[in-house]
Amino acid sequence: PKTTVDEVLAAPKINAGAPGADTSTVLTTAFECAKRADGGAAIILASNAWLESRGRWAGSSRNVVVLGGAEASGPLSPSRVIDSTMFSCETAARIAYAKTQLSPKDICWWGVYDCFPICFVRAAEAVGLAAPGKGGEFIERLHELTQDPNFAPELCPVNTHGGLLGFGAPWEVPAAYTICEAYDQLVGRAGARQVPGARRALLYGN
């Protein structure tokens, strides 16, 4: 059954302190945490030369090319002032776009890290789905667009497999799940989740 916003907000608060403690400043509820789950995923990468040597490259509709990637890191220990300058997600996304000579408007499908709602908001801004400071408004629009249970996947081409909040988070496997979903989208075998004509995907994690 579909979980409503009211149910999410009314769920037990997380890290609320000792019994009877003031919870007015606690913002995260149990339904805003990635779901515990069990599972596994495996991915095989191969060079073009290897595929060609085995006749598995030319003409195949199931070939997906990795155009590029990037990584970045923030401070080794938290600073006294936590602001946008200490986060590495925008840096990684910016380098990846530069390496591949692409921009957000070239992306058809997005797989972003969403263990908590704030992580989803930050990721949406980092990869260019939303302008800085507008991630919350972007997600509110997605929520409005997807109220119809039969909404078209292209209205919300983000984490179509459910992400960590919907599909689950079996430890470090979610990143591999996202890669598998990106592959299925790009080769057109995502079923009811398929974004029509998806040709390029961006995956972001932390």
Short mmCIF file of C-alpha atoms in Angstrom, two decimals, residues 4-205:
data_model
loop_
_atom_site.label_atom_id
_atom_site.label_comp_id
_atom_site.label_asym_id
_atom_site.label_seq_id
_atom_site.Cartn_x
_atom_site.Cartn_y
_atom_site.Cartn_z
CA THR A 4 1.12 9.01 2.63
CA VAL A 5 3.05 12.12 3.64
CA ASP A 6 0.94 12.35 6.80
CA GLU A 7 1.91 8.79 7.75
CA VAL A 8 5.59 9.58 7.20
CA LEU A 9 5.45 12.67 9.40
CA ALA A 10 3.48 10.84 12.10
CA ALA A 11 5.92 7.90 12.30
CA PRO A 12 8.13 7.53 15.39
CA LYS A 13 10.97 10.03 15.53
CA ILE A 14 14.54 8.80 15.26
CA ASN A 15 17.32 9.64 17.73
CA ALA A 16 14.90 11.45 19.98
CA GLY A 17 16.99 10.92 23.10
CA ALA A 18 15.87 9.50 26.43
CA PRO A 19 12.21 8.67 27.11
CA GLY A 20 10.33 11.85 27.85
CA ALA A 21 12.95 14.07 26.16
CA ASP A 22 11.87 17.05 24.06
CA THR A 23 11.44 15.84 20.46
CA SER A 24 10.32 19.15 18.96
CA THR A 25 13.64 19.63 17.16
CA VAL A 26 13.91 16.06 15.83
CA LEU A 27 13.10 16.15 12.13
CA THR A 28 13.65 12.56 10.98
CA THR A 29 11.04 9.83 11.40
CA ALA A 30 11.33 6.07 10.96
CA PHE A 31 9.67 6.23 7.53
CA GLU A 32 12.35 8.69 6.38
CA CYS A 33 15.15 6.16 6.87
CA ALA A 34 16.35 3.69 4.26
CA LYS A 35 14.60 0.36 4.64
CA ARG A 36 16.52 -2.57 6.06
CA ALA A 37 16.66 -5.36 3.52
CA ASP A 38 18.64 -8.34 2.34
CA GLY A 39 19.89 -8.90 -1.19
CA GLY A 40 22.81 -8.93 -3.58
CA ALA A 41 23.82 -7.73 -7.02
CA ALA A 42 26.69 -8.46 -9.41
CA ILE A 43 28.02 -6.40 -12.30
CA ILE A 44 30.53 -7.33 -15.00
CA LEU A 45 32.46 -4.67 -16.94
CA ALA A 46 34.37 -5.52 -20.09
CA SER A 47 36.42 -3.54 -22.60
CA ASN A 48 35.24 -2.95 -26.15
CA ALA A 49 38.18 -4.99 -27.41
CA TRP A 50 37.17 -7.99 -25.31
CA LEU A 51 33.59 -7.83 -26.56
CA GLU A 52 34.69 -7.41 -30.17
CA SER A 53 37.05 -10.40 -29.90
CA ARG A 54 34.06 -12.54 -28.98
CA GLY A 55 31.64 -11.07 -31.48
CA ARG A 56 29.50 -9.54 -28.78
CA TRP A 57 29.84 -5.85 -29.60
CA ALA A 58 28.74 -4.87 -33.11
CA GLY A 59 24.99 -4.59 -33.55
CA SER A 60 24.04 -5.60 -30.02
CA SER A 61 21.15 -3.65 -28.52
CA ARG A 62 22.28 -4.57 -25.01
CA ASN A 63 25.64 -2.81 -25.02
CA VAL A 64 26.05 0.06 -22.58
CA VAL A 65 29.13 2.29 -22.64
CA VAL A 66 30.57 3.96 -19.54
CA LEU A 67 31.43 7.46 -20.75
CA GLY A 68 33.22 8.61 -17.63
CA GLY A 69 33.12 9.12 -13.92
CA ALA A 70 34.55 11.18 -11.10
CA GLU A 71 35.00 11.20 -7.36
CA ALA A 72 35.68 13.79 -4.72
CA SER A 73 36.06 13.92 -0.96
CA GLY A 74 35.25 16.37 1.77
CA PRO A 75 37.21 17.13 4.95
CA LEU A 76 38.60 14.19 6.92
CA SER A 77 36.86 15.40 10.05
CA PRO A 78 33.76 17.59 10.50
CA SER A 79 34.45 21.29 10.69
CA ARG A 80 32.90 23.58 13.26
CA VAL A 81 30.90 25.29 10.53
CA ILE A 82 28.91 22.94 8.30
CA ASP A 83 28.00 24.62 5.03
CA SER A 84 27.84 23.82 1.30
CA THR A 85 31.60 24.32 0.85
CA MET A 86 32.42 21.14 2.75
CA PHE A 87 30.36 18.77 0.60
CA SER A 88 31.95 16.88 -2.28
CA CYS A 89 28.89 15.86 -4.29
CA GLU A 90 28.80 18.95 -6.51
CA THR A 91 32.52 18.61 -7.22
CA ALA A 92 32.18 14.99 -8.33
CA ALA A 93 29.20 15.79 -10.56
CA ARG A 94 30.92 18.80 -12.10
CA ILE A 95 34.04 16.76 -12.98
CA ALA A 96 31.93 13.94 -14.44
CA TYR A 97 30.01 16.35 -16.65
CA ALA A 98 33.26 17.95 -17.82
CA LYS A 99 34.89 14.60 -18.62
CA THR A 100 31.94 13.41 -20.68
CA GLN A 101 31.12 16.82 -22.21
CA LEU A 102 27.54 16.44 -21.06
CA SER A 103 25.21 18.55 -18.96
CA PRO A 104 22.08 17.78 -16.92
CA LYS A 105 19.85 18.40 -19.94
CA ASP A 106 21.55 15.48 -21.71
CA ILE A 107 20.59 12.95 -19.03
CA CYS A 108 17.50 10.76 -19.49
CA TRP A 109 17.58 8.78 -16.25
CA TRP A 110 19.01 9.50 -12.81
CA GLY A 111 20.07 7.22 -9.99
CA VAL A 112 20.86 9.20 -6.86
CA TYR A 113 21.66 8.38 -3.24
CA ASP A 114 18.61 8.75 -1.01
CA CYS A 115 19.17 7.05 2.36
CA PHE A 116 17.34 9.98 4.00
CA PRO A 117 15.17 12.70 2.43
CA ILE A 118 17.83 15.37 2.97
CA CYS A 119 20.31 13.21 1.04
CA PHE A 120 17.85 13.06 -1.85
CA VAL A 121 17.42 16.84 -1.73
CA ARG A 122 21.21 17.39 -1.69
CA ALA A 123 21.76 14.88 -4.50
CA ALA A 124 19.11 16.51 -6.71
CA GLU A 125 20.89 19.83 -6.37
CA ALA A 126 24.37 18.34 -6.79
CA VAL A 127 23.67 16.62 -10.12
CA GLY A 128 21.71 19.53 -11.58
CA LEU A 129 18.16 18.24 -11.29
CA ALA A 130 17.43 21.31 -9.17
CA ALA A 131 19.12 24.65 -8.65
CA PRO A 132 21.03 25.19 -5.38
CA GLY A 133 18.56 25.68 -2.56
CA LYS A 134 15.64 24.48 -4.71
CA GLY A 135 15.90 20.74 -4.15
CA GLY A 136 12.95 20.68 -1.77
CA GLU A 137 10.70 22.48 -4.25
CA PHE A 138 11.83 20.09 -7.00
CA ILE A 139 10.85 17.06 -4.91
CA GLU A 140 7.52 18.63 -4.01
CA ARG A 141 6.79 18.95 -7.74
CA LEU A 142 7.75 15.31 -8.28
CA HIS A 143 5.38 14.35 -5.48
CA GLU A 144 2.53 16.23 -7.14
CA LEU A 145 3.27 14.68 -10.55
CA THR A 146 3.28 11.15 -9.17
CA GLN A 147 0.04 11.18 -7.18
CA ASP A 148 -1.66 9.20 -9.93
CA PRO A 149 -0.62 5.56 -9.33
CA ASN A 150 -0.43 5.11 -13.11
CA PHE A 151 1.87 8.07 -13.74
CA ALA A 152 4.25 7.78 -16.69
CA PRO A 153 7.87 6.96 -15.65
CA GLU A 154 9.21 9.85 -17.71
CA LEU A 155 7.48 12.28 -15.32
CA CYS A 156 9.87 11.11 -12.60
CA PRO A 157 12.92 9.47 -14.23
CA VAL A 158 14.73 9.26 -10.88
CA ASN A 159 15.35 6.07 -8.87
CA THR A 160 12.61 4.25 -10.76
CA HIS A 161 13.50 1.06 -8.86
CA GLY A 162 12.56 2.74 -5.58
CA GLY A 163 15.96 3.85 -4.33
CA LEU A 164 17.09 3.19 -0.78
CA LEU A 165 13.94 4.67 0.74
CA GLY A 166 11.57 2.58 -1.37
CA PHE A 167 13.43 -0.51 -2.56
CA GLY A 168 15.65 -1.00 0.46
CA ALA A 169 19.25 -0.76 1.63
CA PRO A 170 21.03 -4.08 2.13
CA TRP A 171 24.28 -2.51 3.33
CA GLU A 172 26.48 -1.47 0.35
CA VAL A 173 24.40 -3.24 -2.31
CA PRO A 174 22.10 -0.29 -3.19
CA ALA A 175 24.78 1.29 -5.41
CA ALA A 176 24.96 -1.93 -7.42
CA TYR A 177 21.16 -2.07 -7.59
CA THR A 178 21.17 1.43 -9.05
CA ILE A 179 23.69 0.41 -11.71
CA CYS A 180 21.51 -2.58 -12.61
CA GLU A 181 18.46 -0.33 -12.92
CA ALA A 182 20.39 2.13 -15.09
CA TYR A 183 21.41 -0.73 -17.38
CA ASP A 184 17.84 -2.00 -17.64
CA GLN A 185 16.65 1.51 -18.49
CA LEU A 186 19.28 2.02 -21.19
CA VAL A 187 18.59 -1.30 -22.92
CA GLY A 188 14.82 -0.90 -22.65
CA ARG A 189 13.99 -3.79 -20.35
CA ALA A 190 12.76 -1.95 -17.25
CA GLY A 191 9.16 -3.00 -17.83
CA ALA A 192 6.53 -0.78 -16.26
CA ARG A 193 9.33 1.45 -14.92
CA GLN A 194 10.77 2.11 -18.39
CA VAL A 195 11.55 5.71 -19.31
CA PRO A 196 10.87 5.82 -23.06
CA GLY A 197 13.94 6.40 -25.20
CA ALA A 198 16.40 6.53 -22.28
CA ARG A 199 19.89 6.85 -23.77
CA ARG A 200 22.08 8.37 -21.05
CA ALA A 201 22.05 7.85 -17.29
CA LEU A 202 23.82 9.51 -14.41
CA LEU A 203 24.49 7.66 -11.16
CA TYR A 204 25.52 9.41 -7.99
CA GLY A 205 26.34 7.98 -4.60
#
